[in-house]
GROMACS .gro file of C-alpha atoms in nm:
model
  245
    1MET     CA    1  12.318   9.936   8.514
    2PRO     CA    2  12.213   9.879   8.881
    3PHE     CA    3  12.308  10.149   9.128
    4LEU     CA    4  12.643  10.067   9.281
    5PRO     CA    5  12.687  10.195   9.644
    6SER     CA    6  13.034  10.335   9.751
    7SER     CA    7  13.176  10.537  10.023
    8ALA     CA    8  13.092  10.850   9.817
    9HIS     CA    9  12.752  10.715   9.714
   10PRO     CA   10  12.604  10.535  10.011
   11LEU     CA   11  12.306  10.300  10.004
   12PRO     CA   12  12.011  10.368  10.232
   13ARG     CA   13  11.989  10.093  10.499
   14HIS     CA   14  11.600  10.144  10.521
   15ILE     CA   15  11.380  10.244  10.245
   16ALA     CA   16  11.006  10.317  10.288
   17ILE     CA   17  10.768  10.341  10.001
   18ILE     CA   18  10.420  10.473   9.952
   19MET     CA   19  10.301  10.257   9.665
   20ASP     CA   20  10.048  10.502   9.505
   21GLY     CA   21   9.884  10.500   9.170
   22ASN     CA   22   9.751  10.156   9.124
   23GLY     CA   23   9.391  10.263   9.064
   24ARG     CA   24   9.497  10.537   8.823
   25TRP     CA   25   9.707  10.294   8.629
   26ALA     CA   26   9.402  10.072   8.574
   27ARG     CA   27   9.170  10.360   8.498
   28LYS     CA   28   9.405  10.476   8.218
   29ARG     CA   29   9.362  10.143   8.063
   30LEU     CA   30   8.986  10.123   8.124
   31LEU     CA   31   9.035   9.838   8.371
   32PRO     CA   32   8.880   9.765   8.712
   33ARG     CA   33   9.084   9.922   8.987
   34ILE     CA   34   9.165   9.580   9.138
   35VAL     CA   35   9.355   9.496   8.817
   36GLY     CA   36   9.587   9.780   8.904
   37HIS     CA   37   9.642   9.647   9.254
   38ARG     CA   38   9.730   9.310   9.108
   39GLN     CA   39   9.998   9.485   8.893
   40GLY     CA   40  10.099   9.661   9.209
   41VAL     CA   41  10.184   9.326   9.368
   42ALA     CA   42  10.406   9.242   9.066
   43SER     CA   43  10.580   9.581   9.103
   44LEU     CA   44  10.643   9.513   9.471
   45ARG     CA   45  10.780   9.170   9.383
   46ARG     CA   46  11.035   9.340   9.150
   47CYS     CA   47  11.115   9.608   9.408
   48VAL     CA   48  11.178   9.352   9.692
   49GLN     CA   49  11.412   9.159   9.467
   50ALA     CA   50  11.597   9.474   9.352
   51CYS     CA   51  11.645   9.615   9.705
   52ALA     CA   52  11.773   9.278   9.830
   53ALA     CA   53  12.016   9.242   9.541
   54ARG     CA   54  12.151   9.594   9.612
   55GLY     CA   55  12.196   9.527   9.983
   56VAL     CA   56  11.918   9.725  10.138
   57GLN     CA   57  11.864   9.608  10.497
   58ALA     CA   58  11.495   9.676  10.532
   59LEU     CA   59  11.203   9.782  10.304
   60THR     CA   60  10.880   9.921  10.457
   61VAL     CA   61  10.573   9.953  10.228
   62PHE     CA   62  10.237  10.117  10.281
   63ALA     CA   63   9.999   9.857  10.166
   64PHE     CA   64   9.683   9.967  10.324
   65SER     CA   65   9.628  10.267  10.546
   66SER     CA   66   9.369  10.308  10.825
   67GLU     CA   67   9.198  10.580  10.605
   68ASN     CA   68   9.167  10.318  10.319
   69TRP     CA   69   8.864  10.170  10.475
   70ARG     CA   70   8.672  10.475  10.335
   71ARG     CA   71   8.710  10.335   9.979
   72PRO     CA   72   8.431  10.156   9.810
   73PRO     CA   73   8.345   9.824   9.987
   74ASP     CA   74   8.412   9.615   9.670
   75GLU     CA   75   8.766   9.766   9.633
   76VAL     CA   76   8.840   9.703  10.006
   77SER     CA   77   8.711   9.346   9.983
   78GLY     CA   78   8.923   9.288   9.669
   79LEU     CA   79   9.235   9.427   9.841
   80MET     CA   80   9.195   9.196  10.127
   81GLY     CA   81   9.133   8.909   9.909
   82LEU     CA   82   9.439   9.000   9.703
   83MET     CA   83   9.654   9.017  10.016
   84GLY     CA   84   9.554   8.651  10.113
   85LYS     CA   85   9.623   8.522   9.757
   86SER     CA   86   9.952   8.708   9.750
   87LEU     CA   87  10.077   8.553  10.064
   88ALA     CA   88  10.015   8.203   9.932
   89SER     CA   89  10.208   8.274   9.606
   90GLU     CA   90  10.487   8.508   9.736
   91VAL     CA   91  10.593   8.363  10.076
   92PRO     CA   92  10.787   8.061   9.950
   93ALA     CA   93  11.003   8.285   9.724
   94LEU     CA   94  11.060   8.521  10.002
   95GLN     CA   95  11.153   8.247  10.233
   96GLU     CA   96  11.400   8.115   9.970
   97ALA     CA   97  11.548   8.456   9.919
   98GLY     CA   98  11.611   8.504  10.294
   99VAL     CA   99  11.363   8.790  10.321
  100ARG     CA  100  11.192   8.821  10.662
  101LEU     CA  101  10.826   8.936  10.645
  102ARG     CA  102  10.667   9.146  10.909
  103PHE     CA  103  10.316   9.299  10.921
  104ILE     CA  104  10.267   9.633  11.108
  105GLY     CA  105   9.934   9.795  11.198
  106GLN     CA  106   9.600   9.735  11.373
  107LEU     CA  107   9.590   9.374  11.249
  108ASN     CA  108   9.314   9.273  11.499
  109ALA     CA  109   9.062   9.470  11.289
  110LEU     CA  110   9.118   9.222  10.992
  111ALA     CA  111   8.930   8.906  10.935
  112GLU     CA  112   9.037   8.626  11.142
  113GLY     CA  113   9.140   8.411  10.852
  114LEU     CA  114   9.364   8.683  10.717
  115GLN     CA  115   9.511   8.740  11.057
  116ALA     CA  116   9.601   8.376  11.069
  117ALA     CA  117   9.755   8.389  10.726
  118LEU     CA  118   9.967   8.690  10.820
  119ALA     CA  119  10.095   8.523  11.131
  120GLN     CA  120  10.180   8.211  10.943
  121ALA     CA  121  10.368   8.408  10.680
  122GLU     CA  122  10.567   8.579  10.951
  123ALA     CA  123  10.651   8.245  11.103
  124GLN     CA  124  10.756   8.089  10.769
  125THR     CA  125  11.005   8.377  10.702
  126ALA     CA  126  11.124   8.445  11.054
  127SER     CA  127  11.481   8.304  10.992
  128GLY     CA  128  11.536   8.540  10.690
  129GLN     CA  129  11.848   8.750  10.746
  130ARG     CA  130  11.912   8.900  10.410
  131MET     CA  131  11.641   9.179  10.425
  132THR     CA  132  11.341   9.259  10.629
  133LEU     CA  133  11.013   9.351  10.445
  134ASN     CA  134  10.768   9.538  10.668
  135VAL     CA  135  10.415   9.561  10.528
  136CYS     CA  136  10.212   9.830  10.690
  137LEU     CA  137   9.849   9.713  10.679
  138ASN     CA  138   9.567   9.902  10.842
  139TYR     CA  139   9.842  10.141  10.961
  140GLY     CA  140   9.851  10.513  11.043
  141GLY     CA  141  10.134  10.709  11.174
  142ARG     CA  142   9.930  10.894  11.428
  143TRP     CA  143   9.790  10.567  11.557
  144ASP     CA  144  10.154  10.437  11.591
  145ILE     CA  145  10.255  10.724  11.805
  146VAL     CA  146   9.938  10.710  12.023
  147GLN     CA  147   9.963  10.326  12.078
  148ALA     CA  148  10.332  10.378  12.173
  149ALA     CA  149  10.250  10.640  12.424
  150ALA     CA  150   9.963  10.438  12.568
  151ARG     CA  151  10.194  10.136  12.598
  152LEU     CA  152  10.450  10.340  12.805
  153ALA     CA  153  10.173  10.499  13.019
  154ALA     CA  154  10.028  10.156  13.095
  155ARG     CA  155  10.373  10.040  13.208
  156GLY     CA  156  10.419  10.353  13.417
  157GLU     CA  157  10.725  10.455  13.217
  158THR     CA  158  10.833  10.817  13.160
  159ILE     CA  159  10.751  10.919  12.799
  160THR     CA  160  11.077  11.032  12.648
  161GLU     CA  161  11.188  11.045  12.275
  162GLU     CA  162  11.397  10.736  12.333
  163ALA     CA  163  11.128  10.541  12.515
  164LEU     CA  164  10.866  10.630  12.259
  165GLY     CA  165  11.083  10.542  11.971
  166GLN     CA  166  11.142  10.193  12.123
  167ALA     CA  167  10.768  10.150  12.167
  168LEU     CA  168  10.680  10.223  11.809
  169SER     CA  169  10.581   9.938  11.566
  170LEU     CA  170  10.914   9.967  11.375
  171ALA     CA  171  11.135   9.984  11.669
  172CYS     CA  172  11.332   9.676  11.542
  173SER     CA  173  11.436   9.861  11.219
  174PRO     CA  174  11.649  10.174  11.186
  175ASP     CA  175  11.448  10.475  11.076
  176PRO     CA  176  11.410  10.507  10.705
  177ASP     CA  177  11.688  10.686  10.530
  178LEU     CA  178  11.477  10.731  10.214
  179LEU     CA  179  11.107  10.769  10.169
  180ILE     CA  180  10.980  10.714   9.808
  181ARG     CA  181  10.631  10.803   9.695
  182THR     CA  182  10.510  10.712   9.351
  183GLY     CA  183  10.223  10.844   9.155
  184GLY     CA  184  10.305  11.224   9.137
  185GLU     CA  185  10.164  11.305   9.482
  186GLN     CA  186  10.387  11.501   9.721
  187ARG     CA  187  10.273  11.424  10.069
  188ILE     CA  188  10.331  11.147  10.331
  189SER     CA  189   9.969  11.067  10.407
  190ASN     CA  190  10.011  10.976  10.770
  191PHE     CA  191  10.294  10.724  10.704
  192LEU     CA  192  10.568  10.669  10.954
  193LEU     CA  193  10.526  11.023  11.088
  194TRP     CA  194  10.773  10.977  11.373
  195GLN     CA  195  11.025  10.751  11.194
  196CYS     CA  196  11.060  10.968  10.885
  197ALA     CA  197  11.153  11.284  11.074
  198TYR     CA  198  11.495  11.288  10.894
  199SER     CA  199  11.425  11.079  10.593
  200GLU     CA  200  11.520  11.196  10.256
  201LEU     CA  201  11.201  11.230  10.038
  202PHE     CA  202  11.186  11.132   9.676
  203PHE     CA  203  10.873  11.181   9.467
  204SER     CA  204  10.827  10.993   9.148
  205ASP     CA  205  10.571  11.064   8.881
  206ARG     CA  206  10.561  10.696   8.783
  207LEU     CA  207  10.251  10.507   8.887
  208TRP     CA  208  10.330  10.214   9.120
  209PRO     CA  209  10.275   9.938   8.861
  210ASP     CA  210  10.524  10.112   8.641
  211PHE     CA  211  10.790  10.151   8.926
  212ASP     CA  212  11.074   9.926   8.808
  213GLU     CA  213  11.443   9.865   8.887
  214ALA     CA  214  11.547  10.166   8.677
  215ALA     CA  215  11.314  10.385   8.872
  216LEU     CA  216  11.449  10.247   9.204
  217ASP     CA  217  11.805  10.322   9.090
  218GLU     CA  218  11.699  10.674   9.004
  219ALA     CA  219  11.577  10.716   9.371
  220LEU     CA  220  11.901  10.569   9.504
  221ALA     CA  221  12.111  10.798   9.288
  222ALA     CA  222  11.915  11.098   9.404
  223TYR     CA  223  11.964  10.998   9.767
  224ALA     CA  224  12.327  10.931   9.726
  225ALA     CA  225  12.378  11.291   9.586
  226ARG     CA  226  12.228  11.450   9.895
  227GLU     CA  227  12.411  11.575  10.198
  228ARG     CA  228  12.251  11.454  10.528
  229ARG     CA  229  12.329  11.690  10.796
  230PHE     CA  230  12.109  11.606  11.087
  231GLY     CA  231  12.114  11.977  11.226
  232LYS     CA  232  12.483  12.009  11.163
  233THR     CA  233  12.660  12.240  10.910
  234SER     CA  234  12.797  12.131  10.581
  235GLU     CA  235  13.154  12.187  10.720
  236GLN     CA  236  13.084  11.946  11.010
  237VAL     CA  237  12.973  11.660  10.790
  238GLN     CA  238  13.224  11.701  10.505
  239PRO     CA  239  13.569  11.540  10.562
  240GLN     CA  240  13.829  11.807  10.606
  241ASP     CA  241  14.147  11.819  10.391
  242GLY     CA  242  14.387  11.536  10.478
  243GLN     CA  243  14.109  11.346  10.648
  244ALA     CA  244  14.020  10.994  10.537
  245CYS     CA  245  13.652  10.960  10.422
   0.00000   0.00000   0.00000
């Protein structure tokens, strides 16, 4: 049964996911790593559909980090090719579902043809209002903070927390309420370092290609059971006797 949000069990507005475990999924089956990445695309499709159906406003996924260039050249090439093919096959469905697609990262380092395809995909889905899907591609959290600070400095603006937050790549989305990482690893790997300062963390042992609707609902239920205090005490965030929730 899908997770059903309520006043007692809230739904995160914004979910961020580190989609880890594609290569290990393939290795366990004696398959090339790129096969695992293809299965990862199918898992992302399921996750996007499930998040939209449950009412999540924004989903941000870590598709390719700035450190991933260190991987074997054939894997990097395969990933970039898979990105181009996935755009052609997935964008029409996203457009029909009302999902707006945005790409975040150092996109100017990508091949010109891929850059053009990314821009076209963003334009095709720009009117989507049901949910925003942010795809972090050639992205790093440290880079994001540095580029935001540099942007403010170039404009001669004072660097404050509020100003820096508005200059970050995801300024148009609320900070993630929930960060999910699959694959059994328990670190955030330079992903949304500023934005996830108060995110609830959920680590799943499932490899990303095996992450399905039931696994998403498990993460949502764990999130709903937590008390988010943001520096306050439990007494301050809990409704008092006689108070409405």
